[in-house]
Short mmCIF file of C-alpha atoms in Angstrom, two decimals:
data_model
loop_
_atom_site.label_atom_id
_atom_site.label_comp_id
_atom_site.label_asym_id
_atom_site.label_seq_id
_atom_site.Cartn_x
_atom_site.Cartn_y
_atom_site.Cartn_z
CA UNK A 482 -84.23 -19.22 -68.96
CA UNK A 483 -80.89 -21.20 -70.92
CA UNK A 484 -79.46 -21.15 -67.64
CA UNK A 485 -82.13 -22.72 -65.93
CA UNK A 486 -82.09 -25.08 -68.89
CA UNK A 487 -78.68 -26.36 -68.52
CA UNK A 488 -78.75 -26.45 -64.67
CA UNK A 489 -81.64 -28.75 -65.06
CA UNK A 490 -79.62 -30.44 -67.84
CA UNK A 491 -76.51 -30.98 -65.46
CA UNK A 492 -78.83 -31.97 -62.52
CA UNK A 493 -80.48 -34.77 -64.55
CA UNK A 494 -76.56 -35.66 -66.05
CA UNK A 495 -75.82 -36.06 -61.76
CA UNK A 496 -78.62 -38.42 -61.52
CA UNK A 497 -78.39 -40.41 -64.12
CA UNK A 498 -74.40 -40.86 -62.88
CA UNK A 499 -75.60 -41.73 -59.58
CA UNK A 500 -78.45 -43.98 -60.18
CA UNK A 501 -75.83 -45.70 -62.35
CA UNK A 502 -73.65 -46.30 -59.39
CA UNK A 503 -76.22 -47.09 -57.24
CA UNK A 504 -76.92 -49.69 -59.67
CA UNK A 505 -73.20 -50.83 -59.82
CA UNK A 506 -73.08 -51.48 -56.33
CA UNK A 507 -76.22 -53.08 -55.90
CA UNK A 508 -74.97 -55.62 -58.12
CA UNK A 509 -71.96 -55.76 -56.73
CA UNK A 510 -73.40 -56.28 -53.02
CA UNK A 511 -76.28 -59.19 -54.52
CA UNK A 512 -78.90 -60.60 -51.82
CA UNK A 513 -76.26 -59.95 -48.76
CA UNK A 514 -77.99 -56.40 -48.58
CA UNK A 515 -81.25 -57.80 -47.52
CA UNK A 516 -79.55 -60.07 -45.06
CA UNK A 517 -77.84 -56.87 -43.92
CA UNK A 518 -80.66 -54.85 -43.60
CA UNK A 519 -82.61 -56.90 -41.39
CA UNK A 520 -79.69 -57.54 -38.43
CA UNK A 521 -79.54 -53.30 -38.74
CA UNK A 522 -83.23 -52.97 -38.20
CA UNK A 523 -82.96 -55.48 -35.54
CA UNK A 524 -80.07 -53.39 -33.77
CA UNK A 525 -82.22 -50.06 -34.84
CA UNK A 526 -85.40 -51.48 -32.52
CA UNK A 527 -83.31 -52.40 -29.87
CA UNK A 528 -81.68 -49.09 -29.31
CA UNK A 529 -85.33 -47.01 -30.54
CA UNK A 530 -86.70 -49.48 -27.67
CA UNK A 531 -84.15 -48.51 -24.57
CA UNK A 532 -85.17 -44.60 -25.27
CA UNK A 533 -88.89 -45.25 -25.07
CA UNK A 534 -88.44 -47.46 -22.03
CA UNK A 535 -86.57 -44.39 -20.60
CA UNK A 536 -89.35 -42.05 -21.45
CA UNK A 537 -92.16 -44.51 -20.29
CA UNK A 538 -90.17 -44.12 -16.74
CA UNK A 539 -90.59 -40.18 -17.06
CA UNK A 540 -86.66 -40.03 -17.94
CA UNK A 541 -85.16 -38.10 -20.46
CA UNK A 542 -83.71 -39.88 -23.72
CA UNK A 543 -80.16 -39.83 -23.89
CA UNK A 544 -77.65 -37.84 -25.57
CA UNK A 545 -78.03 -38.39 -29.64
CA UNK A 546 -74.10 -38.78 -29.23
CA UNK A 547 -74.76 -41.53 -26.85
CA UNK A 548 -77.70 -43.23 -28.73
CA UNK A 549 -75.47 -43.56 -31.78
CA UNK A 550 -72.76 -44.97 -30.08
CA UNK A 551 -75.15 -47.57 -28.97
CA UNK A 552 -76.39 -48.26 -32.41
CA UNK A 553 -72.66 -48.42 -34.18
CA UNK A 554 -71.68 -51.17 -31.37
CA UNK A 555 -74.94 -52.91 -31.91
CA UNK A 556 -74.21 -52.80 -36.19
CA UNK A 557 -71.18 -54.58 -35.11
CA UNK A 558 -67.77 -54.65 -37.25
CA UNK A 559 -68.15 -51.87 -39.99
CA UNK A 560 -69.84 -49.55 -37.18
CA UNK A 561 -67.46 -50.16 -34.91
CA UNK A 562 -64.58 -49.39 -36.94
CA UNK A 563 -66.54 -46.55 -37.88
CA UNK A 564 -66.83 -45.44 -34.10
CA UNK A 565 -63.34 -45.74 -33.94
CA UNK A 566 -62.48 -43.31 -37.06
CA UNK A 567 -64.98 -40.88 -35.68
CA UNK A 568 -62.53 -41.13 -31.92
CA UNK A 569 -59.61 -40.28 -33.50
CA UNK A 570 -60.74 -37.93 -36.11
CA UNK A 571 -61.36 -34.59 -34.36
CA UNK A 572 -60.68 -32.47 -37.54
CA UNK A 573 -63.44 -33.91 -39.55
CA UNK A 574 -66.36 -34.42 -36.61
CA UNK A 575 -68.23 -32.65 -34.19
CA UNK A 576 -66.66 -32.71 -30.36
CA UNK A 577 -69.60 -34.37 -28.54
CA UNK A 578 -69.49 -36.74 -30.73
CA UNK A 579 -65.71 -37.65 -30.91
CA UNK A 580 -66.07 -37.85 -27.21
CA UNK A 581 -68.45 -40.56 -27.17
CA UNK A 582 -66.95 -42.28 -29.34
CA UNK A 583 -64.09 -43.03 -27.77
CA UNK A 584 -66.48 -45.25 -25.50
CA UNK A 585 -67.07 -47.46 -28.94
CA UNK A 586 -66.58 -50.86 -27.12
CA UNK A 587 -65.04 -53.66 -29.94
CA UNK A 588 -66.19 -56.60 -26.99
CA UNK A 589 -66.69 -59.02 -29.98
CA UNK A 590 -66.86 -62.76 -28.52
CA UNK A 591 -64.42 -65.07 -29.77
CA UNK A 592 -64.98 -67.15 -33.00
CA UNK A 593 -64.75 -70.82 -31.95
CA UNK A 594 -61.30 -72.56 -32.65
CA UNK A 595 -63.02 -74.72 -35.15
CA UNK A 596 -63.92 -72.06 -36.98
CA UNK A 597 -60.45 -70.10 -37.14
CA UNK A 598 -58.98 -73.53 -37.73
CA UNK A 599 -61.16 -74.30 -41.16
CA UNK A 600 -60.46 -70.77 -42.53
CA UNK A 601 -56.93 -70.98 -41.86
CA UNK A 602 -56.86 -74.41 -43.65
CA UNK A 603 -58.68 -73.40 -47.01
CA UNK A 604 -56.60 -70.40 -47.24
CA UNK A 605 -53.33 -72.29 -46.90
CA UNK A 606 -54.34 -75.11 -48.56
CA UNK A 607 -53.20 -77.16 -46.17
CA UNK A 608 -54.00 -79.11 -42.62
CA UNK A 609 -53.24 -76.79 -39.76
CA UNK A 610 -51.18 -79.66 -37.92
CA UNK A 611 -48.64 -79.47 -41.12
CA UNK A 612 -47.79 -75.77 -40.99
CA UNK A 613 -47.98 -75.55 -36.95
CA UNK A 614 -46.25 -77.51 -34.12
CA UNK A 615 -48.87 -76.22 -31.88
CA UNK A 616 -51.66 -73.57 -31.82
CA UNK A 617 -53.41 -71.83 -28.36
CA UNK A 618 -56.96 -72.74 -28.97
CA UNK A 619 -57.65 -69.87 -26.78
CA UNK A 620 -56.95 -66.24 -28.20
CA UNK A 621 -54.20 -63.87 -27.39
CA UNK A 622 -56.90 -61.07 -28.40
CA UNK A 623 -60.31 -61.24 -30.32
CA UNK A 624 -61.81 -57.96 -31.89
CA UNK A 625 -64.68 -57.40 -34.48
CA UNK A 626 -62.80 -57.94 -37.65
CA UNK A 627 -59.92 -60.20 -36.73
CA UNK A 628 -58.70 -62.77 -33.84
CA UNK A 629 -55.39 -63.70 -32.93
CA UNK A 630 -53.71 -67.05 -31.78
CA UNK A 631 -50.10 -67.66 -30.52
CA UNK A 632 -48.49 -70.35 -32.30
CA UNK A 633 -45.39 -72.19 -33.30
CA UNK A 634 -44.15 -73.40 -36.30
CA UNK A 635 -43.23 -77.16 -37.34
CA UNK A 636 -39.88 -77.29 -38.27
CA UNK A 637 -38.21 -74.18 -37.18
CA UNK A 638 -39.76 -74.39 -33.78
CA UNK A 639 -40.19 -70.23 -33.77
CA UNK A 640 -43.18 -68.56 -32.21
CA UNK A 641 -45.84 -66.69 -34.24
CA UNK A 642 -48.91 -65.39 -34.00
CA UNK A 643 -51.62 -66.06 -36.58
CA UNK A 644 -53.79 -63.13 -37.50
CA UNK A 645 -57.03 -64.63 -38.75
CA UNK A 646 -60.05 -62.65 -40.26
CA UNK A 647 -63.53 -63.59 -39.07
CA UNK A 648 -65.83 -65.36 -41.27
CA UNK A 649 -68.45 -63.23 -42.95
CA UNK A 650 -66.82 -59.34 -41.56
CA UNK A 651 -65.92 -58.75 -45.65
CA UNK A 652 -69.50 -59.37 -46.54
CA UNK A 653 -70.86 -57.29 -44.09
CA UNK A 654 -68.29 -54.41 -44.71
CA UNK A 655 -68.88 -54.38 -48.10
CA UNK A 656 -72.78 -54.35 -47.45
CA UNK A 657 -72.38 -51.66 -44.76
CA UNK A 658 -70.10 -49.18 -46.54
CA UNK A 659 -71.51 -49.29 -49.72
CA UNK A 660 -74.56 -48.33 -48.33
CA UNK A 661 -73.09 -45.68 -46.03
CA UNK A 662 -71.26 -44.11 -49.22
CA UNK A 663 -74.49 -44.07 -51.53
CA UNK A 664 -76.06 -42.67 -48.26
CA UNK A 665 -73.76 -39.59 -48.78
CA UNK A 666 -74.35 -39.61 -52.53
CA UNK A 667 -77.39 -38.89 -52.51
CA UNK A 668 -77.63 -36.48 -49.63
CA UNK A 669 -75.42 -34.44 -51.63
CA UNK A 670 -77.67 -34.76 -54.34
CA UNK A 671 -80.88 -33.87 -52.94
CA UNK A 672 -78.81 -31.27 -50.83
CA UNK A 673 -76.01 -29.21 -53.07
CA UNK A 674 -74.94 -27.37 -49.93
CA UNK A 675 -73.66 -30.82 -48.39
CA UNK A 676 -71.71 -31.50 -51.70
CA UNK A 677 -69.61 -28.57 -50.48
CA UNK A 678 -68.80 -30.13 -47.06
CA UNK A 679 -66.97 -33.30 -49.00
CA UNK A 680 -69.22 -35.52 -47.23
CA UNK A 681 -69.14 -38.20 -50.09
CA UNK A 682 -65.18 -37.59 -50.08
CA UNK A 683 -65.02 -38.35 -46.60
CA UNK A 684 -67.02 -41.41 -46.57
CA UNK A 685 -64.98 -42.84 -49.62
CA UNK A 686 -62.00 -42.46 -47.75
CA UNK A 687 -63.28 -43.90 -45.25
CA UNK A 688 -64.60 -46.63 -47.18
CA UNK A 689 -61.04 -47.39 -48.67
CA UNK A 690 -59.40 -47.48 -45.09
CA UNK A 691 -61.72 -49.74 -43.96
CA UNK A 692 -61.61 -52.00 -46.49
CA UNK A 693 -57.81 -51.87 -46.33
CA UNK A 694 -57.57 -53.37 -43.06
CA UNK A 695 -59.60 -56.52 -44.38
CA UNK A 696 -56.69 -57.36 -46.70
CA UNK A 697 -54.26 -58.74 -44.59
CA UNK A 698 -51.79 -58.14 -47.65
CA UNK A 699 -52.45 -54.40 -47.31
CA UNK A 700 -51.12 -54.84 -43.52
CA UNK A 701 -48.30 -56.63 -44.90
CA UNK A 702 -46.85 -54.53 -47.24
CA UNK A 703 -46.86 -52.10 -44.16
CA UNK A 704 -44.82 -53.96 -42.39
CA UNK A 705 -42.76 -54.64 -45.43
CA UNK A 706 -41.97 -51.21 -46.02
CA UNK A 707 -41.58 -50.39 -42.72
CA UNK A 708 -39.41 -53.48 -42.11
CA UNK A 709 -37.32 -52.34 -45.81
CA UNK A 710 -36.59 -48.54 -44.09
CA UNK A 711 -34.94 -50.66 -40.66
CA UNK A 712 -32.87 -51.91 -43.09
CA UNK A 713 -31.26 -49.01 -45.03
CA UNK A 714 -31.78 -46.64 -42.20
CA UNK A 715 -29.06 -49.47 -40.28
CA UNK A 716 -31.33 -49.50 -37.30
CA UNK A 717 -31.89 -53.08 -37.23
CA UNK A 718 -29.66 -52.52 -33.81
CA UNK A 719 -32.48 -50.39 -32.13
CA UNK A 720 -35.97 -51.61 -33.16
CA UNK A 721 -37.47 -53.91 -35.52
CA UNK A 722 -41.03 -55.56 -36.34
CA UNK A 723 -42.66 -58.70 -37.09
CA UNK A 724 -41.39 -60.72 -39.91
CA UNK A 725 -44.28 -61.90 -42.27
CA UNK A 726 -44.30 -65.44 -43.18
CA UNK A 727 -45.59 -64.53 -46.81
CA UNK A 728 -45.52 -67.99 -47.76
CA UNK A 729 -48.44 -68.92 -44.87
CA UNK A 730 -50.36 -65.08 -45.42
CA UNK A 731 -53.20 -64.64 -47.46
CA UNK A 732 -55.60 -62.16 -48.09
CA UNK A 733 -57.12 -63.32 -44.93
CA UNK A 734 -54.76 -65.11 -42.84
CA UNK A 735 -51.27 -63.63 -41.49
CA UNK A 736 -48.68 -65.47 -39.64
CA UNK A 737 -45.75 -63.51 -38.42
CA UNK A 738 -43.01 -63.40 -35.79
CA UNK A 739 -44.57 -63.30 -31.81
CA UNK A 740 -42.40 -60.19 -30.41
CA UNK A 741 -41.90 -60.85 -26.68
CA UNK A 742 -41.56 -57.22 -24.85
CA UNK A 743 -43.28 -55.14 -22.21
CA UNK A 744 -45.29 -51.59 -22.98
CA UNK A 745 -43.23 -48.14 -23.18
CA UNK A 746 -45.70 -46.94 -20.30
CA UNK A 747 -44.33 -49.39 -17.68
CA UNK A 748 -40.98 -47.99 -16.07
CA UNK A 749 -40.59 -50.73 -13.76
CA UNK A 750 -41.25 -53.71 -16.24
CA UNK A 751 -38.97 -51.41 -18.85
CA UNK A 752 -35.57 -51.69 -16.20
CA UNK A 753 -36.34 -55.42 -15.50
CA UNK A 754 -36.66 -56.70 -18.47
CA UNK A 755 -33.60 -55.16 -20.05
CA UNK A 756 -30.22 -53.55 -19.31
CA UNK A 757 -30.52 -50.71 -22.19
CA UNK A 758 -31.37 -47.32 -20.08
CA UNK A 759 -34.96 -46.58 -20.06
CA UNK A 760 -33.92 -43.24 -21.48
CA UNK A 761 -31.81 -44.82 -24.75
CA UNK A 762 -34.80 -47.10 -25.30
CA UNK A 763 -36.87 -43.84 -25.36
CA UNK A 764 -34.44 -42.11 -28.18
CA UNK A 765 -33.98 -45.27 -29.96
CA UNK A 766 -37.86 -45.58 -30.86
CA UNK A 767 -37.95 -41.57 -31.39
CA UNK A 768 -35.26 -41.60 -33.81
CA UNK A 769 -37.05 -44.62 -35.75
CA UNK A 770 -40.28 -43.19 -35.85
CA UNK A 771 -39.10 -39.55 -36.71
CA UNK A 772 -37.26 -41.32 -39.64
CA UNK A 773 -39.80 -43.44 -40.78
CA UNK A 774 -42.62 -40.59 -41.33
CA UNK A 775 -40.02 -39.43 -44.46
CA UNK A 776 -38.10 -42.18 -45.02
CA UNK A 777 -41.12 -45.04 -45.54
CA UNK A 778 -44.08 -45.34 -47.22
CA UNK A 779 -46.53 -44.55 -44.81
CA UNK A 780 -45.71 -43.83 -41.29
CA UNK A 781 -47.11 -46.04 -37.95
CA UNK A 782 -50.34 -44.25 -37.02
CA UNK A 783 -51.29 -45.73 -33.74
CA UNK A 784 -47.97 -46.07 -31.44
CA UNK A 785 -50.18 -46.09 -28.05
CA UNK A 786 -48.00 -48.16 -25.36
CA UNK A 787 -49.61 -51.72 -26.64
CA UNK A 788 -47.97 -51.31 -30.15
CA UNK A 789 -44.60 -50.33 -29.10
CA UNK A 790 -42.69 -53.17 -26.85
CA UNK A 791 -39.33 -53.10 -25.44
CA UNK A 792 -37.79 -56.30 -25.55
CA UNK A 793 -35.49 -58.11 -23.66
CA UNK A 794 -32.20 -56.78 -25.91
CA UNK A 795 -33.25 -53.08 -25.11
CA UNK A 796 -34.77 -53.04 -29.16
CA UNK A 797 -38.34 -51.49 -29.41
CA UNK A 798 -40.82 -53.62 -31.34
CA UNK A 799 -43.13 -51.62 -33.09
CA UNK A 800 -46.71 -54.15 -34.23
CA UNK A 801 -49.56 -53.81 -35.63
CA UNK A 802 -49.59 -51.87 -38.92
CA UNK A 803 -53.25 -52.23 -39.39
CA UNK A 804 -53.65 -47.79 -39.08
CA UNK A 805 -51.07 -46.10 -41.31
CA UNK A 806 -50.41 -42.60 -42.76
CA UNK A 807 -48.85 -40.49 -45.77
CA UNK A 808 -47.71 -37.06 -45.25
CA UNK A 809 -45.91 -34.61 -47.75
CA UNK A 810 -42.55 -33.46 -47.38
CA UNK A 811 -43.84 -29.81 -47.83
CA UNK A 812 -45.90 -30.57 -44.54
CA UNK A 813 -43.33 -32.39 -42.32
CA UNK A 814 -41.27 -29.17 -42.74
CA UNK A 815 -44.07 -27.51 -41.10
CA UNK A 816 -44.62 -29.89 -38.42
CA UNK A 817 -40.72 -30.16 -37.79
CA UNK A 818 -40.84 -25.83 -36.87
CA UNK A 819 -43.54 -26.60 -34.95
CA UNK A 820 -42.23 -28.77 -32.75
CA UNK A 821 -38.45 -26.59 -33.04
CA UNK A 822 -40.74 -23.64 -32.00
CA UNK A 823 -42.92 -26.04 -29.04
CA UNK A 824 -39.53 -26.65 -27.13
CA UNK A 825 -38.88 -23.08 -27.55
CA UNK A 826 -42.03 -21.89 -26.53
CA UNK A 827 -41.97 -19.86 -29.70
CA UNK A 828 -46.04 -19.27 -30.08
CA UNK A 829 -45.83 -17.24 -32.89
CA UNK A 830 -43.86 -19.86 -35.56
CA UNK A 831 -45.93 -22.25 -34.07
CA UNK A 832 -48.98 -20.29 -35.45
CA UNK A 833 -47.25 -19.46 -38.79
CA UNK A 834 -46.52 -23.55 -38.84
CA UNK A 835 -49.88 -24.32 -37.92
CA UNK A 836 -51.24 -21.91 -40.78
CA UNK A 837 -49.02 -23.58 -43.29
CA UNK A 838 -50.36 -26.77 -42.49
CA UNK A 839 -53.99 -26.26 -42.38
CA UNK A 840 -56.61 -24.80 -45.06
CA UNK A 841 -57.64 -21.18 -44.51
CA UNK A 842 -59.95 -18.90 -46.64
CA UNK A 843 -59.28 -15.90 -44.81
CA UNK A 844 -56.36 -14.06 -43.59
CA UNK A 845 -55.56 -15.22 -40.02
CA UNK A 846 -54.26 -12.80 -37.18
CA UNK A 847 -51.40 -14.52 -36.45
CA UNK A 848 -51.05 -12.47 -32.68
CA UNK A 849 -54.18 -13.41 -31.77
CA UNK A 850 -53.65 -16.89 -32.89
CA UNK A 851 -50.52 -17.13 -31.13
CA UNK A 852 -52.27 -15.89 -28.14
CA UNK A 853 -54.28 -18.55 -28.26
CA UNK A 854 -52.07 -21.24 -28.68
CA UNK A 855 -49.87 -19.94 -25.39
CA UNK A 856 -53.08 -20.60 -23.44
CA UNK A 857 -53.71 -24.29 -24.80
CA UNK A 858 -50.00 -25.46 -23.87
CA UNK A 859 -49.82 -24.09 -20.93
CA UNK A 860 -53.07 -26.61 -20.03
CA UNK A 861 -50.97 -29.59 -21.61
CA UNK A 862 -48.29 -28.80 -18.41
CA UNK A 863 -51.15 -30.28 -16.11
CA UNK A 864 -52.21 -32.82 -18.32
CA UNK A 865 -48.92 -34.59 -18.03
CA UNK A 866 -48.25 -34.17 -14.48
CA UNK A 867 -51.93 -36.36 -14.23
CA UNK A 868 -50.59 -38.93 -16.19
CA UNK A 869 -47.25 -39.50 -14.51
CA UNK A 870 -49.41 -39.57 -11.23
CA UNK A 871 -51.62 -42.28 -13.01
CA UNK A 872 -48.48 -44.13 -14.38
CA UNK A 873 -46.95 -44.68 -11.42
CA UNK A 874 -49.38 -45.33 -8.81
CA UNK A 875 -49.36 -49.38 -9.48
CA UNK A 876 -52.12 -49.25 -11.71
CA UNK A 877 -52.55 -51.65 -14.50
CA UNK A 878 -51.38 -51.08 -18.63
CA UNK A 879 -54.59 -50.70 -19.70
CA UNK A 880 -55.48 -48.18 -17.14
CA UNK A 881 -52.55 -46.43 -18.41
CA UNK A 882 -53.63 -46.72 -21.68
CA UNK A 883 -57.04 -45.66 -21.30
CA UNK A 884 -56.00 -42.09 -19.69
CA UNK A 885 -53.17 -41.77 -21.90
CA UNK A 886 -55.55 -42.27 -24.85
CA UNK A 887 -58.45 -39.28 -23.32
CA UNK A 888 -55.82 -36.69 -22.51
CA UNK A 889 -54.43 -37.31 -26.13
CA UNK A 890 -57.63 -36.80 -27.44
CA UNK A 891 -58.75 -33.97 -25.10
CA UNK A 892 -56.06 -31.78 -26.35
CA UNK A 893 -56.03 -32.77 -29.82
CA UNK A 894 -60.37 -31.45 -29.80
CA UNK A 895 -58.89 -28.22 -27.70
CA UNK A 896 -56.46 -28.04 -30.89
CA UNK A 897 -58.49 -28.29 -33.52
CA UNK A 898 -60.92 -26.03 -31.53
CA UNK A 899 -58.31 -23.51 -31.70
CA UNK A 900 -57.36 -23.41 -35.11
CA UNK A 901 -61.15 -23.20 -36.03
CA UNK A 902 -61.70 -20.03 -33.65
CA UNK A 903 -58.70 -18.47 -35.94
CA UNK A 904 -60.14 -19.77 -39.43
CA UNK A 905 -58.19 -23.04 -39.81
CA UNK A 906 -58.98 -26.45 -40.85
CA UNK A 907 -56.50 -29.18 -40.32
CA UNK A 908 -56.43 -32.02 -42.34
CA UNK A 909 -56.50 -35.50 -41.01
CA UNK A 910 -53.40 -37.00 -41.31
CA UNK A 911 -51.70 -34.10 -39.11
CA UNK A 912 -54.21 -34.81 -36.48
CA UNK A 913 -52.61 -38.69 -36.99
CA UNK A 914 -49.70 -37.38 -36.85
CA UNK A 915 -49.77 -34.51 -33.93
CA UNK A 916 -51.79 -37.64 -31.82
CA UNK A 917 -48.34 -40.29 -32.34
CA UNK A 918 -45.94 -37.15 -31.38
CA UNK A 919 -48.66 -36.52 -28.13
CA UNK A 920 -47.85 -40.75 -27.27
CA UNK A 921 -44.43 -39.83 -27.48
CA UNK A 922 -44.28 -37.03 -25.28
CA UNK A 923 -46.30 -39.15 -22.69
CA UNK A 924 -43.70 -41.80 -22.82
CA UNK A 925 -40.77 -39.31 -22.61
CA UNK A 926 -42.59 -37.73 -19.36
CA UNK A 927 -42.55 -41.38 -18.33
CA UNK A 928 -39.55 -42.81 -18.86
CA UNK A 929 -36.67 -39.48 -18.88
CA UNK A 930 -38.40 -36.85 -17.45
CA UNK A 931 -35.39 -35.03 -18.13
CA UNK A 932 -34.62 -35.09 -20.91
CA UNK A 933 -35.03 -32.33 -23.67
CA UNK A 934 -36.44 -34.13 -26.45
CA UNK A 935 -35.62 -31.20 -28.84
CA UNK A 936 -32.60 -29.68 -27.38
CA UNK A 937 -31.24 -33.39 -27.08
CA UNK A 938 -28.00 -34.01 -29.76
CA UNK A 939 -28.70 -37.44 -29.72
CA UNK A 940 -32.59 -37.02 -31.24
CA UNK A 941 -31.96 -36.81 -34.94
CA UNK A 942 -34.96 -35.06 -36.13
CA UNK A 943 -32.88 -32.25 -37.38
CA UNK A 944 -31.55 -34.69 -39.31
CA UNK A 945 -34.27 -35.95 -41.23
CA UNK A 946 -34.14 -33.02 -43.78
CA UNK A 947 -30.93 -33.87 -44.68
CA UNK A 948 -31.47 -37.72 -44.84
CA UNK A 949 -34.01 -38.10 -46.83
CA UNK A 950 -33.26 -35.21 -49.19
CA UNK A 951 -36.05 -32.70 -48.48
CA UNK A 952 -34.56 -29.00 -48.95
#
């Protein structure tokens, strides 16, 4: 009986904290909530109305995968976004579902020039024609949080683009994930056994990323960091990155260098645009990205071929810092005999590795694991000889793109599938990570099909123990 006493004592403590909270953030949020919650009912009818058409016409309903998808690009920005984390997070969600998602379209329509010009004027604090020589009314690229315009600036005459957040995606972000995260709160609450899946956890995190990347001075600092490790690393000579006009960025505006270059997926463009070996360009931006996940900050989570450029002087531009990640030393050890034991085809360190990495509650049969693991690469072999097919049959970048990104993915589900099957979770950030290292061994298929990335003297990733100090 005392024990049911103070569990019901500690139960009422929980919701008094979380009605609390709840309270908090309603405040917080104010009467953009009920804006909020009548565009999502709107979406929510629209999508509940599509099903019962199909079942009026004797059709099944789709997929609840499917229907959601739907819904999240109907929600707009947040949901999107949301889609997007749910694509590239296959150690936190269900297959299906990461499948769809991947689908999530972010076909915003542009925000009229007019528009982008007033917020870029009361953030500066100044007309638009006395920063900028000239500005492309039309976009280089619109999305749902942010568009972008080339420009150049008066005075110096140097091209730039202008990064400009769209009116009203904070409030609605705010609105959106605050709800979302007291969502989780109190399914945890009225369901203990949830509280043990970290389901509130996971949708704070998510709550903070997202909110990140509508603080252009988060993206920034990314850049700055990333842009400060170029610089003591000496390898200003073989890539750089934007330069942020600080004095012109804001919280929601960011001006910074236009990088002129073509994608690491294009051969052809690669040898025409530059004299630098396709093959150097290739080691150049493996040795600064190998570096950088130990030797910065946070490391460049989403290298796919329209972030990394090669320019015209044979330097790789690496843009958009908008998707970052951390990783432990301890880890990168782990991921470094990985890869030492992938070129070697050395299944069983690649298991041990894997194990290190990952959370376990039970002992794992590393044989069996091992096994395993000899079965999934051996798939990757066809994988890549699809791609290079795909590359180099005159389609288009984002063709390229596009299969590059669903093979990445496929095998990154088959991964995490496997580690499951042996009693392994992986954490996020080394599916970010693994998913940058699978880009990378797309672009070396690509571009030196040759050569041994790990066997290679001039790839320095044995190196980066030594650097950066981590024995």
């Amino acid at each position: 009986m005392p024990q049911d006493a103070a569990q019901l004592g500690k139960r009422l403590s929980e919701l008094q904290e979380l009605l609390r909270e709840a309270a908090q953030i309603a405040l917080a949020t104010g009467p953009r909530g009920i804006t909020r919650s009548a565009q999502a009912a709107q979406a929510l009818l629209s999508v509940a109305r599509e099903q019962a058409l199909l079942l009026q016409a004797g059709q099944a309903p789709e997929q609840p995968p499917v229907v959601l998808r739907k819904l999240f690009e109907r929600l707009g920005a947040t949901y999107i976004k949301l889609g997007q984390f749910i694509a590239s997070s296959p150690t936190l969600f269900p297959e299906e579902y990461v499948l769809e998602f991947q689908k999530c379209l972010d076909s915003a329509e542009p925000v009229p020039f007019e528009v982008i010009r007033r917020t870029v004027e009361s953030e500066l604090g100044m007309g638009l024609e006395d920063v900028f020589a000239s500005v492309d009314r039309e976009p280089l690229a619109t999305a749902s949080i942010a568009q972008v315009h080339a420009a150049v600036l008066r005075g110096s005459n140097k091209e730039v683009v202008i990064k400009v957040l769209k009116p009203g995606v904070e409030d609605v972000l705010t609105t959106d994930l605050n709800f979302l995260y007291l969502s989780s709160r109190f399914l945890e609450f009225i369901s203990p056994d949830l509280a043990r899946t970290s389901l509130s956890a996971i949708v704070g995190d998510i709550r903070s990323s997202m909110l990140e990347e509508v603080d252009f001075r988060k993206e920034a600092a990314h850049v700055a960091q990333f842009a400060d490790y170029l610089d003591r690393a000496g390898l200003r000579r073989v890539a750089t990155c934007p330069g942020i006009y600080r004095q012109f960025s804001t919280q929601r505006v960011m001006v910074m260098d236009r990088l002129r270059g073509v994608p690491l997926t294009d051969l052809d463009a690669v040898r025409s645009i530059t004299a630098v070996e396709p093959e150097l360009v290739l080691i150049n931006a493996l040795n600064t990205w190998f570096g950088s996940v130990v030797g910065c900050e946070t490391f460049h989570a989403d290298v796919h071929a329209g972030n990394l450029l090669v320019l015209p002087d044979g330097r790789v531009g690496f843009i958009d810092f908008g998707i970052v990640g951390r990783i432990s030393p301890v880890t990168w050890r782990a991921i470094e005999a990985l890869l030492l034991a992938t070129s070697s085809q050395d299944y069983e360190t690649m298991a041990r590795a894997l194990v290190t990495i990952g959370a376990t509650s039970q002992e794992v049969d590393i044989k069996a694991f091992a096994a395993d693991l000899e079965k999934l690469f051996s798939s990757l072999q066809a994988i890549d000889a699809e791609l290079i097919v795909q590359a180099g049959a005159g389609g288009t970048v984002s063709a390229s793109v596009a299969a590059d990104d669903a093979a990445v993915n496929r095998f990154l589900l088959d991964l995490v599938r496997v580690g499951e099957n042996n009693g392994i979770r992986f954490p996020r950030e080394f599916a970010l990570l693994i998913k940058q290292l699978l880009y990378f061994d797309r672009y070396n298929r690509i571009l030196a099909p040759q050569l041994r990335v790990f066997d290679d003297q001039r790839i320095n990733l044995r190196q980066v123990d030594l650097d950066f100090d981590l024995n």
